[in-house]
């Protein structure tokens, strides 16, 4: 039997994924060692391999078949737009993609004015403004501290992930519109889905059962 390979987004996402997998009998003890610098972890009994990758790289590993399965945030899936199957909402890592800014920017959104939008997610922002709101905007790509953009006059609004809203409030900004809800998703390589259909389908089915129980369904 060949190994089934998983690419996991580093950090909290990987930890929560392992916790969820343990509920269906999939464990990987060596990944729990906080001091390890290993990149690939193996469960020999179940013929499973896991590796940790930077979130935006997970869909790439899955698309090209370096991983059969990936666990990554919906924001990354939308932004990367790779040819992969999104098969399951794992229900953790919940947050929202939102248009945020100072309160007075609300009017600019209502009247579809030409505005500047700063974001780490240009594809998501463009799709929202062009295809859903039908509003022409200038998208400005930034790599971090997006909240700074409207404060220093770089843009009128931002498109960014909102979890608690604390950073926004502390900087005098608020959520003006919600683009979409986000959470951790399982993605599968298209060829792997055919070649390893039985194992992958069982995995999805087992996870669905556990998630349904947790949600009281």
Short mmCIF file of C-alpha atoms in Angstrom, two decimals:
data_model
loop_
_atom_site.label_atom_id
_atom_site.label_comp_id
_atom_site.label_asym_id
_atom_site.label_seq_id
_atom_site.Cartn_x
_atom_site.Cartn_y
_atom_site.Cartn_z
CA UNK A 1 0.00 0.00 0.00
CA UNK A 2 1.38 3.42 -0.91
CA UNK A 3 1.61 6.26 1.56
CA UNK A 4 -1.19 8.79 1.64
CA UNK A 5 0.49 12.18 2.04
CA UNK A 6 -0.94 15.17 3.85
CA UNK A 7 0.23 18.80 3.60
CA UNK A 8 -0.79 20.71 6.71
CA UNK A 9 -0.69 24.48 7.16
CA UNK A 10 1.87 25.23 9.91
CA UNK A 11 0.91 26.38 13.40
CA UNK A 12 -2.50 26.30 15.03
CA UNK A 13 -4.13 24.77 11.95
CA UNK A 14 -1.83 21.71 12.05
CA UNK A 15 -2.44 21.26 15.79
CA UNK A 16 -6.22 21.43 15.39
CA UNK A 17 -6.06 19.08 12.40
CA UNK A 18 -4.18 16.45 14.40
CA UNK A 19 -6.66 16.79 17.28
CA UNK A 20 -9.52 16.17 14.83
CA UNK A 21 -7.73 13.27 13.12
CA UNK A 22 -7.11 11.61 16.49
CA UNK A 23 -10.86 11.33 16.92
CA UNK A 24 -10.99 8.97 13.93
CA UNK A 25 -7.95 6.96 15.04
CA UNK A 26 -5.27 8.76 13.03
CA UNK A 27 -2.32 9.78 15.16
CA UNK A 28 1.22 10.95 14.56
CA UNK A 29 3.13 11.02 17.83
CA UNK A 30 6.38 12.42 16.44
CA UNK A 31 4.58 15.56 15.25
CA UNK A 32 3.75 16.39 18.86
CA UNK A 33 7.42 16.86 19.72
CA UNK A 34 7.71 20.66 19.93
CA UNK A 35 11.50 20.57 19.65
CA UNK A 36 11.69 18.53 16.46
CA UNK A 37 13.00 20.15 13.29
CA UNK A 38 11.85 17.33 11.05
CA UNK A 39 9.81 18.27 8.03
CA UNK A 40 8.14 14.94 7.28
CA UNK A 41 6.37 12.72 9.79
CA UNK A 42 5.25 9.16 9.18
CA UNK A 43 2.65 6.84 10.64
CA UNK A 44 4.00 3.48 9.43
CA UNK A 45 1.04 1.46 10.67
CA UNK A 46 -1.50 3.42 8.64
CA UNK A 47 0.89 4.26 5.78
CA UNK A 48 0.37 7.98 6.21
CA UNK A 49 2.86 10.82 5.76
CA UNK A 50 2.43 14.35 7.00
CA UNK A 51 4.44 17.46 6.24
CA UNK A 52 4.10 21.01 7.45
CA UNK A 53 4.01 23.78 4.86
CA UNK A 54 3.37 27.49 4.77
CA UNK A 55 -0.39 27.96 4.33
CA UNK A 56 -0.35 29.53 0.84
CA UNK A 57 1.88 26.67 -0.41
CA UNK A 58 -0.49 23.89 0.66
CA UNK A 59 -2.81 24.12 -2.40
CA UNK A 60 0.27 24.11 -4.65
CA UNK A 61 1.62 20.89 -3.09
CA UNK A 62 -1.81 19.31 -3.52
CA UNK A 63 -2.35 20.49 -7.10
CA UNK A 64 0.98 19.07 -8.24
CA UNK A 65 0.49 15.78 -6.37
CA UNK A 66 3.31 16.21 -3.84
CA UNK A 67 0.51 15.78 -1.29
CA UNK A 68 -2.68 13.80 -1.83
CA UNK A 69 -4.58 15.81 0.76
CA UNK A 70 -4.14 19.30 2.20
CA UNK A 71 -5.62 21.11 5.17
CA UNK A 72 -5.75 24.86 4.69
CA UNK A 73 -7.93 27.91 5.29
CA UNK A 74 -10.72 28.80 2.85
CA UNK A 75 -9.05 32.20 2.34
CA UNK A 76 -5.96 30.49 0.92
CA UNK A 77 -8.04 28.26 -1.34
CA UNK A 78 -9.88 31.26 -2.77
CA UNK A 79 -6.72 33.33 -3.19
CA UNK A 80 -4.61 30.57 -4.76
CA UNK A 81 -7.41 29.28 -7.05
CA UNK A 82 -5.65 25.97 -7.73
CA UNK A 83 -7.10 22.97 -9.56
CA UNK A 84 -7.94 20.90 -6.49
CA UNK A 85 -11.07 19.45 -4.95
CA UNK A 86 -12.38 21.12 -1.80
CA UNK A 87 -14.10 18.22 -0.06
CA UNK A 88 -14.79 19.09 3.56
CA UNK A 89 -15.34 22.02 5.91
CA UNK A 90 -13.55 20.98 9.12
CA UNK A 91 -15.35 23.67 11.11
CA UNK A 92 -12.36 25.02 13.06
CA UNK A 93 -10.32 28.17 12.45
CA UNK A 94 -13.55 30.07 11.89
CA UNK A 95 -13.27 33.75 10.94
CA UNK A 96 -14.52 36.12 8.24
CA UNK A 97 -13.12 37.90 5.20
CA UNK A 98 -14.39 41.46 5.45
CA UNK A 99 -14.22 44.91 3.95
CA UNK A 100 -13.12 47.18 6.80
CA UNK A 101 -12.36 50.84 7.21
CA UNK A 102 -13.33 54.02 9.04
CA UNK A 103 -17.10 54.50 9.45
CA UNK A 104 -17.19 57.34 6.94
CA UNK A 105 -16.02 54.96 4.18
CA UNK A 106 -19.41 53.24 4.34
CA UNK A 107 -20.90 55.83 1.98
CA UNK A 108 -18.20 55.17 -0.63
CA UNK A 109 -19.21 51.53 -0.68
CA UNK A 110 -22.90 52.33 -0.99
CA UNK A 111 -22.47 54.64 -3.95
CA UNK A 112 -20.00 52.44 -5.84
CA UNK A 113 -17.37 55.15 -6.00
CA UNK A 114 -13.90 54.48 -7.38
CA UNK A 115 -11.87 53.75 -4.27
CA UNK A 116 -8.55 52.17 -3.31
CA UNK A 117 -8.59 48.84 -1.49
CA UNK A 118 -5.50 47.54 0.35
CA UNK A 119 -5.26 43.82 0.93
CA UNK A 120 -3.11 40.71 1.23
CA UNK A 121 -5.78 38.97 -0.84
CA UNK A 122 -6.01 40.75 -4.24
CA UNK A 123 -7.85 37.91 -5.99
CA UNK A 124 -10.56 37.71 -3.31
CA UNK A 125 -10.89 41.51 -3.19
CA UNK A 126 -11.09 41.80 -6.96
CA UNK A 127 -13.70 39.05 -7.24
CA UNK A 128 -15.82 40.67 -4.52
CA UNK A 129 -15.75 44.20 -5.87
CA UNK A 130 -15.82 43.42 -9.60
CA UNK A 131 -18.08 40.37 -9.77
CA UNK A 132 -20.34 40.69 -6.73
CA UNK A 133 -20.60 44.42 -6.03
CA UNK A 134 -19.89 45.55 -9.60
CA UNK A 135 -17.78 48.37 -8.24
CA UNK A 136 -14.56 49.48 -9.92
CA UNK A 137 -11.73 49.78 -7.40
CA UNK A 138 -7.96 50.06 -7.35
CA UNK A 139 -6.47 47.04 -5.57
CA UNK A 140 -3.22 47.69 -3.66
CA UNK A 141 -1.34 44.56 -2.55
CA UNK A 142 0.24 44.69 0.90
CA UNK A 143 1.98 41.96 2.88
CA UNK A 144 1.13 42.86 6.47
CA UNK A 145 -0.29 45.42 8.95
CA UNK A 146 -3.13 46.07 6.53
CA UNK A 147 -4.97 48.20 9.12
CA UNK A 148 -2.34 50.87 8.57
CA UNK A 149 -3.43 51.57 4.97
CA UNK A 150 -6.62 53.63 5.59
CA UNK A 151 -5.06 55.31 8.63
CA UNK A 152 -2.13 56.76 6.66
CA UNK A 153 -4.22 57.48 3.55
CA UNK A 154 -2.97 54.69 1.27
CA UNK A 155 -6.49 53.35 0.74
CA UNK A 156 -10.09 54.09 1.67
CA UNK A 157 -10.79 50.54 2.87
CA UNK A 158 -9.09 47.18 3.37
CA UNK A 159 -10.10 43.58 2.68
CA UNK A 160 -8.74 41.33 5.39
CA UNK A 161 -9.45 38.43 7.74
CA UNK A 162 -11.37 39.38 10.88
CA UNK A 163 -11.33 37.03 13.85
CA UNK A 164 -12.22 39.02 16.95
CA UNK A 165 -12.14 42.57 15.55
CA UNK A 166 -9.88 43.78 18.37
CA UNK A 167 -7.11 45.06 16.09
CA UNK A 168 -9.66 46.93 13.99
CA UNK A 169 -11.25 48.60 17.01
CA UNK A 170 -7.88 49.58 18.46
CA UNK A 171 -7.10 51.34 15.20
CA UNK A 172 -10.47 53.11 14.83
CA UNK A 173 -11.70 50.81 12.06
CA UNK A 174 -14.74 48.57 11.81
CA UNK A 175 -16.26 45.88 9.62
CA UNK A 176 -18.22 47.56 6.82
CA UNK A 177 -19.19 44.53 4.73
CA UNK A 178 -18.67 40.77 4.99
CA UNK A 179 -17.12 39.13 1.93
CA UNK A 180 -17.39 35.48 3.06
CA UNK A 181 -17.11 33.20 6.09
CA UNK A 182 -13.82 31.26 6.45
CA UNK A 183 -12.71 28.05 8.16
CA UNK A 184 -10.26 25.17 7.69
CA UNK A 185 -11.00 22.98 4.69
CA UNK A 186 -9.75 19.66 3.38
CA UNK A 187 -8.58 19.69 -0.23
CA UNK A 188 -7.67 16.70 -2.40
CA UNK A 189 -5.53 16.23 -5.49
CA UNK A 190 -7.72 15.39 -8.49
CA UNK A 191 -5.70 12.32 -9.54
CA UNK A 192 -5.40 11.05 -5.95
CA UNK A 193 -9.17 11.22 -5.62
CA UNK A 194 -9.42 8.68 -8.46
CA UNK A 195 -6.41 6.51 -7.58
CA UNK A 196 -7.00 6.39 -3.82
CA UNK A 197 -10.74 6.88 -3.88
CA UNK A 198 -11.59 4.23 -1.30
CA UNK A 199 -9.15 5.43 1.37
CA UNK A 200 -9.87 9.12 0.83
CA UNK A 201 -13.63 8.64 0.74
CA UNK A 202 -13.51 6.67 3.99
CA UNK A 203 -11.40 9.37 5.61
CA UNK A 204 -13.88 12.07 4.57
CA UNK A 205 -16.81 9.95 5.71
CA UNK A 206 -15.24 9.26 9.15
CA UNK A 207 -14.45 12.94 9.64
CA UNK A 208 -17.96 13.97 8.63
CA UNK A 209 -19.38 11.59 11.21
CA UNK A 210 -17.20 13.00 13.99
CA UNK A 211 -17.97 16.60 13.01
CA UNK A 212 -21.70 15.89 12.84
CA UNK A 213 -21.63 14.39 16.36
CA UNK A 214 -19.75 17.42 17.68
CA UNK A 215 -22.30 19.74 16.10
CA UNK A 216 -25.17 17.70 17.54
CA UNK A 217 -26.54 16.62 14.16
#
